[in-house]
CSV table of C-alpha atoms in Angstrom, one decimal:
chain,number,residue,atom,x,y,z
A,1,MET,CA,-0.9,1.7,-10.9
A,2,HIS,CA,-0.7,0.8,-14.8
A,3,ALA,CA,1.7,-1.9,-15.6
A,4,ARG,CA,2.1,-0.5,-19.1
A,5,SER,CA,3.1,3.0,-17.9
A,6,ILE,CA,5.4,1.3,-15.3
A,7,VAL,CA,7.3,-0.7,-17.9
A,8,GLY,CA,7.3,2.3,-20.5
A,9,GLY,CA,9.1,4.5,-17.9
A,10,LEU,CA,11.6,1.5,-17.2
A,11,PHE,CA,12.8,1.5,-20.8
A,12,ALA,CA,13.2,5.3,-20.8
A,13,LEU,CA,15.5,4.8,-17.7
A,14,PHE,CA,16.9,1.7,-19.6
A,15,ALA,CA,18.6,4.2,-21.9
A,16,LEU,CA,20.6,5.4,-18.9
A,17,PHE,CA,22.5,2.1,-18.1
A,18,ALA,CA,22.3,0.5,-22.0
A,19,LEU,CA,24.0,3.2,-23.6
A,20,PRO,CA,27.3,5.3,-22.8
A,21,LEU,CA,26.7,8.5,-20.7
A,22,ALA,CA,27.0,11.8,-22.9
A,23,SER,CA,30.0,14.1,-22.6
A,24,CYS,CA,30.1,17.5,-21.8
A,25,THR,CA,32.8,18.0,-24.4
A,26,ASP,CA,32.5,17.8,-28.3
A,27,THR,CA,33.5,14.3,-28.5
A,28,PRO,CA,32.2,12.2,-31.4
A,29,LYS,CA,28.6,10.3,-30.4
A,30,PRO,CA,29.3,6.6,-29.7
A,31,ALA,CA,27.6,4.4,-32.1
A,32,PRO,CA,24.0,3.3,-30.9
A,33,VAL,CA,23.7,0.0,-29.1
A,34,LYS,CA,21.7,-2.3,-31.4
A,35,GLU,CA,20.0,-4.1,-28.5
A,36,GLY,CA,18.7,-1.1,-26.8
A,37,PRO,CA,15.4,0.2,-25.6
A,38,ARG,CA,13.5,0.2,-28.8
A,39,PRO,CA,13.7,-3.8,-29.4
A,40,LEU,CA,13.2,-4.2,-25.6
A,41,ALA,CA,10.0,-2.2,-25.5
A,42,ALA,CA,8.6,-4.4,-28.3
A,43,LEU,CA,9.5,-7.7,-26.5
A,44,ALA,CA,7.9,-6.3,-23.2
A,45,MET,CA,4.8,-4.5,-25.0
A,46,GLY,CA,4.1,-7.7,-27.6
A,47,GLN,CA,0.9,-9.4,-26.1
A,48,LYS,CA,2.2,-12.9,-27.1
A,49,SER,CA,5.3,-12.4,-25.3
A,50,SER,CA,4.5,-10.5,-22.3
A,51,ARG,CA,4.2,-12.6,-18.9
A,52,ALA,CA,3.1,-9.7,-16.5
A,53,HIS,CA,-0.5,-10.5,-16.4
A,54,GLU,CA,0.3,-14.3,-15.9
A,55,TRP,CA,2.6,-13.4,-12.7
A,56,VAL,CA,-0.1,-11.1,-11.2
A,57,ARG,CA,-2.7,-14.1,-11.6
A,58,SER,CA,-0.4,-16.4,-9.9
A,59,LEU,CA,0.6,-14.0,-7.1
A,60,THR,CA,-3.1,-13.2,-6.4
A,61,ASP,CA,-4.8,-16.5,-7.0
A,62,GLU,CA,-2.1,-18.8,-5.5
A,63,VAL,CA,-0.8,-16.6,-2.6
A,64,GLY,CA,-3.7,-14.4,-1.8
A,65,ALA,CA,-3.8,-11.5,0.7
A,66,ARG,CA,-0.4,-10.7,1.6
A,67,MET,CA,-0.6,-9.0,5.2
A,68,ALA,CA,3.2,-8.2,6.6
A,69,GLY,CA,3.9,-11.1,9.0
A,70,SER,CA,1.0,-13.5,7.9
A,71,ALA,CA,1.3,-16.8,6.8
A,72,ASN,CA,0.5,-15.7,3.3
A,73,ASP,CA,3.3,-13.1,3.5
A,74,ALA,CA,5.7,-16.0,3.9
A,75,ARG,CA,4.2,-17.7,1.0
A,76,ALA,CA,4.7,-14.7,-1.0
A,77,VAL,CA,8.7,-14.5,-0.4
A,78,ALA,CA,8.8,-18.0,-1.4
A,79,TRP,CA,6.7,-17.5,-4.7
A,80,ALA,CA,8.8,-14.6,-5.5
A,81,GLU,CA,12.2,-16.4,-5.1
A,82,LYS,CA,10.7,-19.4,-6.9
A,83,THR,CA,9.7,-17.0,-9.8
A,84,MET,CA,12.7,-15.2,-10.0
A,85,ARG,CA,14.9,-18.2,-10.4
A,86,ALA,CA,12.4,-19.6,-13.2
A,87,ILE,CA,12.9,-16.3,-15.3
A,88,GLY,CA,16.6,-16.7,-15.1
A,89,PHE,CA,17.5,-13.7,-12.5
A,90,ALA,CA,21.1,-14.4,-11.0
A,91,ASN,CA,22.1,-14.3,-7.6
A,92,VAL,CA,18.4,-14.5,-6.3
A,93,HIS,CA,18.0,-14.5,-2.6
A,94,VAL,CA,16.1,-13.2,0.4
A,95,GLU,CA,17.3,-10.5,2.7
A,96,PRO,CA,15.8,-10.8,6.1
A,97,VAL,CA,13.4,-8.2,7.2
A,98,LYS,CA,11.6,-7.9,10.5
A,99,VAL,CA,8.0,-6.6,10.2
A,100,PRO,CA,5.4,-5.6,12.5
A,101,HIS,CA,2.4,-8.2,12.5
A,102,TRP,CA,-0.8,-6.7,13.0
A,103,VAL,CA,-4.2,-8.8,13.3
A,104,ARG,CA,-7.6,-7.5,12.3
A,105,GLY,CA,-9.8,-9.8,14.2
A,106,ASP,CA,-13.6,-9.3,14.3
A,107,GLU,CA,-15.2,-5.8,13.7
A,108,SER,CA,-18.7,-4.6,13.7
A,109,ALA,CA,-20.7,-1.6,14.5
A,110,VAL,CA,-24.5,-0.7,15.1
A,111,VAL,CA,-26.1,2.6,15.4
A,112,VAL,CA,-28.1,1.9,18.5
A,113,ALA,CA,-32.1,2.4,18.6
A,114,SER,CA,-33.7,5.1,20.4
A,115,GLU,CA,-37.0,7.0,20.3
A,116,THR,CA,-35.5,9.2,17.3
A,117,VAL,CA,-33.3,6.8,15.6
A,118,ALA,CA,-33.6,3.2,14.3
A,119,GLU,CA,-31.1,0.7,14.7
A,120,HIS,CA,-28.8,0.4,11.8
A,121,ARG,CA,-25.8,-2.1,11.4
A,122,LEU,CA,-22.7,-0.3,9.8
A,123,VAL,CA,-20.0,-1.7,7.3
A,124,LEU,CA,-16.6,-0.5,8.5
A,125,THR,CA,-13.1,-2.1,9.0
A,126,ALA,CA,-10.7,-1.0,11.3
A,127,LEU,CA,-7.7,0.9,10.3
A,128,GLY,CA,-4.2,-0.8,9.9
A,129,GLY,CA,-2.5,-0.4,13.1
A,130,SER,CA,-5.4,0.6,15.1
A,131,VAL,CA,-6.0,-0.9,18.7
A,132,GLY,CA,-8.9,-2.8,19.4
A,133,THR,CA,-12.0,-1.8,21.7
A,134,PRO,CA,-12.8,-3.9,25.0
A,135,GLU,CA,-13.9,-7.4,24.5
A,136,GLU,CA,-17.4,-6.1,25.2
A,137,GLY,CA,-17.0,-3.4,22.7
A,138,LEU,CA,-17.6,0.3,23.6
A,139,GLU,CA,-21.0,2.7,23.2
A,140,ALA,CA,-20.8,6.4,22.8
A,141,GLU,CA,-22.6,9.2,21.4
A,142,VAL,CA,-21.2,10.2,18.1
A,143,VAL,CA,-19.9,13.9,17.5
A,144,ALA,CA,-19.2,14.8,13.5
A,145,ALA,CA,-16.8,16.9,11.8
A,146,LYS,CA,-16.1,17.5,8.2
A,147,SER,CA,-12.1,18.2,8.4
A,148,LEU,CA,-9.3,18.0,10.9
A,149,GLU,CA,-9.6,21.6,10.8
A,150,GLU,CA,-13.2,21.6,12.1
A,151,LEU,CA,-12.6,19.1,14.9
A,152,GLY,CA,-9.7,21.4,16.1
A,153,LYS,CA,-12.5,24.1,16.5
A,154,LEU,CA,-14.8,22.1,18.7
A,155,SER,CA,-14.4,22.3,22.2
A,156,ASP,CA,-12.7,19.7,24.5
A,157,ASP,CA,-16.0,19.4,26.5
A,158,ALA,CA,-17.8,18.6,22.9
A,159,VAL,CA,-15.7,15.9,22.3
A,160,ARG,CA,-14.9,13.8,25.6
A,161,GLY,CA,-16.1,10.6,26.1
A,162,LYS,CA,-17.7,10.7,22.4
A,163,ILE,CA,-16.8,8.8,19.2
A,164,VAL,CA,-15.3,11.5,16.7
A,165,PHE,CA,-16.5,10.8,13.0
A,166,ILE,CA,-14.8,12.9,10.2
A,167,ASP,CA,-16.9,12.9,7.1
A,168,ALA,CA,-14.3,14.1,4.5
A,169,VAL,CA,-15.3,13.4,1.0
A,170,THR,CA,-12.2,12.2,-1.1
A,171,PRO,CA,-12.7,14.0,-4.7
A,172,ARG,CA,-12.6,11.5,-7.6
A,173,THR,CA,-9.9,12.5,-9.9
A,174,LYS,CA,-8.1,10.8,-12.7
A,175,THR,CA,-4.7,11.8,-11.2
A,176,GLY,CA,-5.4,10.6,-8.0
A,177,GLU,CA,-4.8,13.9,-6.1
A,178,GLY,CA,-8.1,13.5,-4.5
A,179,TYR,CA,-6.6,10.8,-2.1
A,180,GLY,CA,-3.8,12.9,-1.1
A,181,LYS,CA,-6.2,15.4,0.2
A,182,THR,CA,-8.0,13.1,2.6
A,183,VAL,CA,-5.6,10.5,3.5
A,184,GLY,CA,-4.2,12.7,6.0
A,185,ILE,CA,-6.9,12.3,8.2
A,186,ARG,CA,-6.7,8.6,8.2
A,187,SER,CA,-3.2,9.0,9.3
A,188,ILE,CA,-3.5,11.5,12.2
A,189,GLY,CA,-7.3,11.5,12.7
A,190,ALA,CA,-7.4,9.1,15.7
A,191,SER,CA,-4.8,11.1,17.6
A,192,ALA,CA,-6.3,14.5,17.1
A,193,ALA,CA,-9.6,13.2,18.4
A,194,ALA,CA,-8.1,11.4,21.5
A,195,LYS,CA,-6.5,14.8,22.5
A,196,LYS,CA,-9.6,16.2,22.8
A,197,GLY,CA,-10.7,13.1,24.9
A,198,ALA,CA,-12.6,11.0,22.3
A,199,VAL,CA,-13.0,7.5,22.9
A,200,ALA,CA,-12.8,6.1,19.3
A,201,PHE,CA,-12.4,7.7,16.0
A,202,LEU,CA,-14.5,6.7,12.5
A,203,LEU,CA,-13.9,8.3,9.2
A,204,ARG,CA,-15.5,8.2,6.0
A,205,SER,CA,-13.7,5.5,3.8
A,206,ILE,CA,-11.1,7.2,1.6
A,207,ALA,CA,-13.0,5.1,-1.3
A,208,THR,CA,-14.6,7.0,-3.8
A,209,GLY,CA,-16.9,4.5,-5.1
A,210,PRO,CA,-20.8,3.9,-3.7
A,211,ALA,CA,-20.3,0.2,-2.6
A,212,ARG,CA,-20.3,-0.8,0.7
A,213,LEU,CA,-16.5,-1.7,0.7
A,214,PRO,CA,-14.8,0.2,3.3
A,215,HIS,CA,-11.1,1.0,2.5
A,216,THR,CA,-8.5,0.3,5.2
A,217,GLY,CA,-4.9,1.6,5.4
A,218,ALA,CA,-2.3,2.5,7.7
A,219,MET,CA,-2.8,4.9,10.6
A,220,ARG,CA,-0.3,6.0,13.2
A,221,TYR,CA,-0.4,7.2,16.8
A,222,ALA,CA,1.0,10.3,18.4
A,223,ASP,CA,3.1,9.7,21.3
A,224,ASP,CA,1.6,12.4,23.2
A,225,ALA,CA,-2.0,11.1,22.8
A,226,PRO,CA,-3.8,8.1,24.2
A,227,LYS,CA,-4.5,5.4,21.7
A,228,ILE,CA,-8.0,4.9,20.6
A,229,PRO,CA,-9.8,2.3,18.2
A,230,ALA,CA,-9.9,3.7,14.8
A,231,ALA,CA,-12.0,2.5,11.6
A,232,ALA,CA,-13.3,3.4,8.2
A,233,LEU,CA,-16.9,3.5,7.5
A,234,ALA,CA,-18.2,2.2,3.8
A,235,VAL,CA,-19.2,5.4,1.9
A,236,PRO,CA,-22.8,4.7,2.1
A,237,ASP,CA,-22.4,3.9,6.1
A,238,ALA,CA,-20.9,7.2,6.5
A,239,GLU,CA,-23.6,9.0,4.5
A,240,LEU,CA,-26.0,7.4,6.7
A,241,LEU,CA,-24.4,8.3,9.7
A,242,ARG,CA,-24.1,12.1,8.3
A,243,ARG,CA,-27.7,12.4,7.8
A,244,LEU,CA,-28.6,11.0,11.4
A,245,VAL,CA,-26.1,13.5,12.9
A,246,ASP,CA,-27.7,16.2,10.9
A,247,ALA,CA,-31.3,15.6,12.2
A,248,LYS,CA,-29.8,17.0,15.6
A,249,ALA,CA,-31.1,14.0,17.7
A,250,PRO,CA,-28.3,12.4,19.8
A,251,VAL,CA,-26.9,9.2,17.6
A,252,ARG,CA,-24.9,6.4,19.6
A,253,VAL,CA,-23.0,4.0,18.1
A,254,LYS,CA,-21.7,0.7,19.4
A,255,LEU,CA,-18.3,-0.2,18.3
A,256,HIS,CA,-16.5,-3.5,18.2
A,257,LEU,CA,-12.9,-3.9,17.1
A,258,GLY,CA,-11.0,-7.2,17.5
A,259,CYS,CA,-7.6,-5.8,16.2
A,260,LYS,CA,-4.1,-5.9,17.9
A,261,MET,CA,-0.5,-5.7,17.6
A,262,ASP,CA,1.0,-9.2,17.7
A,263,GLY,CA,4.7,-8.5,18.0
A,264,GLU,CA,6.9,-8.8,14.9
A,265,ALA,CA,7.5,-11.4,12.4
A,266,ASP,CA,10.1,-12.4,9.8
A,267,SER,CA,9.6,-11.5,6.1
A,268,GLY,CA,12.2,-10.6,3.6
A,269,ASN,CA,13.2,-8.7,0.6
A,270,VAL,CA,13.4,-10.6,-2.6
A,271,VAL,CA,16.4,-9.7,-4.7
A,272,GLY,CA,17.6,-10.9,-8.1
A,273,ASP,CA,20.3,-9.6,-10.6
A,274,ILE,CA,21.0,-9.4,-14.1
A,275,VAL,CA,24.8,-8.9,-14.0
A,276,GLY,CA,26.2,-6.0,-15.9
A,277,ARG,CA,28.5,-7.2,-18.9
A,278,GLU,CA,31.1,-4.1,-18.2
A,279,ARG,CA,30.4,-2.5,-14.8
A,280,PRO,CA,28.6,-5.3,-12.7
A,281,GLY,CA,29.2,-3.0,-9.5
A,282,GLU,CA,27.1,-0.2,-11.0
A,283,ILE,CA,23.5,-1.3,-10.0
A,284,PHE,CA,20.2,0.0,-11.2
A,285,VAL,CA,17.4,-0.9,-9.1
A,286,MET,CA,13.7,-1.4,-9.9
A,287,GLY,CA,11.3,-2.6,-7.6
A,288,ALA,CA,7.7,-3.2,-6.3
A,289,HIS,CA,6.4,-4.1,-3.1
A,290,LEU,CA,5.3,-7.9,-2.4
A,291,ASP,CA,2.8,-7.4,0.4
A,292,SER,CA,-0.9,-6.2,0.5
A,293,TRP,CA,-3.5,-5.5,2.8
A,294,ASP,CA,-5.5,-8.5,4.1
A,295,LEU,CA,-8.8,-7.3,2.7
A,296,GLY,CA,-8.0,-8.2,-0.9
A,297,THR,CA,-5.5,-9.8,-3.0
A,298,GLY,CA,-3.5,-6.9,-3.9
A,299,ALA,CA,-3.9,-7.2,-7.8
A,300,LEU,CA,-3.2,-3.5,-8.2
A,301,ASP,CA,-1.6,-2.6,-5.2
A,302,ASP,CA,1.2,-3.9,-5.7
A,303,GLY,CA,0.7,-6.9,-7.8
A,304,ALA,CA,0.8,-4.9,-11.1
A,305,GLY,CA,4.0,-3.6,-10.0
A,306,VAL,CA,5.7,-7.0,-9.3
A,307,GLY,CA,4.3,-8.3,-12.8
A,308,ALA,CA,5.8,-5.2,-14.3
A,309,VAL,CA,9.2,-5.3,-12.9
A,310,LEU,CA,9.7,-9.0,-13.2
A,311,ASP,CA,8.3,-8.7,-16.9
A,312,ALA,CA,10.8,-5.9,-17.4
A,313,GLY,CA,13.5,-8.1,-16.1
A,314,ARG,CA,12.7,-11.0,-18.6
A,315,ALA,CA,12.5,-8.7,-21.3
A,316,ILE,CA,16.2,-7.6,-20.5
A,317,LEU,CA,17.2,-11.0,-20.2
A,318,ALA,CA,16.1,-11.9,-23.7
A,319,LEU,CA,18.1,-9.6,-25.3
A,320,PRO,CA,21.0,-10.7,-27.7
A,321,SER,CA,23.6,-9.3,-24.8
A,322,ARG,CA,23.4,-7.9,-21.1
A,323,PRO,CA,23.1,-4.1,-20.2
A,324,ARG,CA,26.5,-2.9,-19.2
A,325,ARG,CA,25.2,-2.2,-15.8
A,326,THR,CA,23.7,-4.7,-13.4
A,327,VAL,CA,19.8,-4.4,-13.1
A,328,ARG,CA,18.6,-5.5,-9.9
A,329,VAL,CA,15.0,-6.5,-9.2
A,330,VAL,CA,13.8,-5.9,-5.5
A,331,LEU,CA,10.3,-7.1,-4.3
A,332,PHE,CA,10.1,-5.3,-1.0
A,333,ALA,CA,8.7,-6.5,2.1
A,334,ASN,CA,5.9,-4.6,4.2
A,335,GLU,CA,5.4,-1.1,2.1
A,336,GLU,CA,1.7,-0.9,3.3
A,337,PHE,CA,2.4,-0.8,6.9
A,338,GLY,CA,5.9,1.1,7.6
A,339,LEU,CA,7.9,0.8,4.7
A,340,SER,CA,10.0,-2.1,6.6
A,341,GLY,CA,11.4,-3.7,3.2
A,342,GLY,CA,12.5,-0.4,1.8
A,343,ILE,CA,14.1,1.1,4.9
A,344,ALA,CA,15.9,-2.3,5.4
A,345,TYR,CA,17.3,-2.4,1.9
A,346,GLY,CA,18.6,1.0,2.2
A,347,ARG,CA,20.4,0.4,5.5
A,348,ALA,CA,22.0,-3.1,4.2
A,349,HIS,CA,23.0,-1.5,0.8
A,350,GLU,CA,24.0,1.7,2.1
A,351,ALA,CA,27.9,1.2,1.2
A,352,GLU,CA,26.6,0.8,-2.7
A,353,LEU,CA,25.4,4.2,-3.1
């Protein structure tokens, strides 16, 4: 996400709570509020005054990767609470949230050498929520498909006892719509393969670049299918595996994933208010999620969002007077792996709707 576009959108929304709502009758228009959106935008967009990038740097460098339930997740909650207080938010507090704690562990894969195939070490990463392989790993022949639909057309006999590999290319677009076309494979592919008797599931990474950097992300298991290990291959490794399979010789892969679920852990939504001057009980919420995956520091997803909403709050606090309604910033727990924070906040604040 782009911090400038996020903050710009917030200023448009600011008009809804900074100015009186329009009437359906022919009553005179109220006088404009001088401290409205225009100076607010100037405060936030000014390169000398904005601190959004500083907060992103602090979060990513000083806290690091923030997987839900990890030690760094707890560090992130403490960082957010301290930062909000320093900015000047009121009523800063942490609302407890239980989050699933998934541990990645060691992971590796290799194409097993044969008379027709050389040994190749594959770069891959487990999908979030996957079960692990047996401690000694598992080895099986690979059967490939280009989509879930193509997988569905394969007979159960063709899949049973094998590793299913779905090689679906994510279209690279400026809008991100390509991600939406293939991310469903990541979500439900393992269960679709398991229903046909597969012992593991591999997919071409949802990433669009050629680097050997596999893209992780959440998957989920269907209640009516066995749970099998699931992982994403880096794009070049997926292309290699596709070439080997297309050569029509049997291809076997030995896979080891050390991932597992480790129960629940304590986390929290971090909340801070700018109390409204006239209608404090009417609350405008803007938020971002505090957690990230474990393979990176989450500078974009969602460090940029965290920096944007904190800086929007800083700009509002710098105005000559407060907005009419309360502005609340919420940094949510565990968006990546189940939306725990958003769900918990909705339940806890249902009476405010």
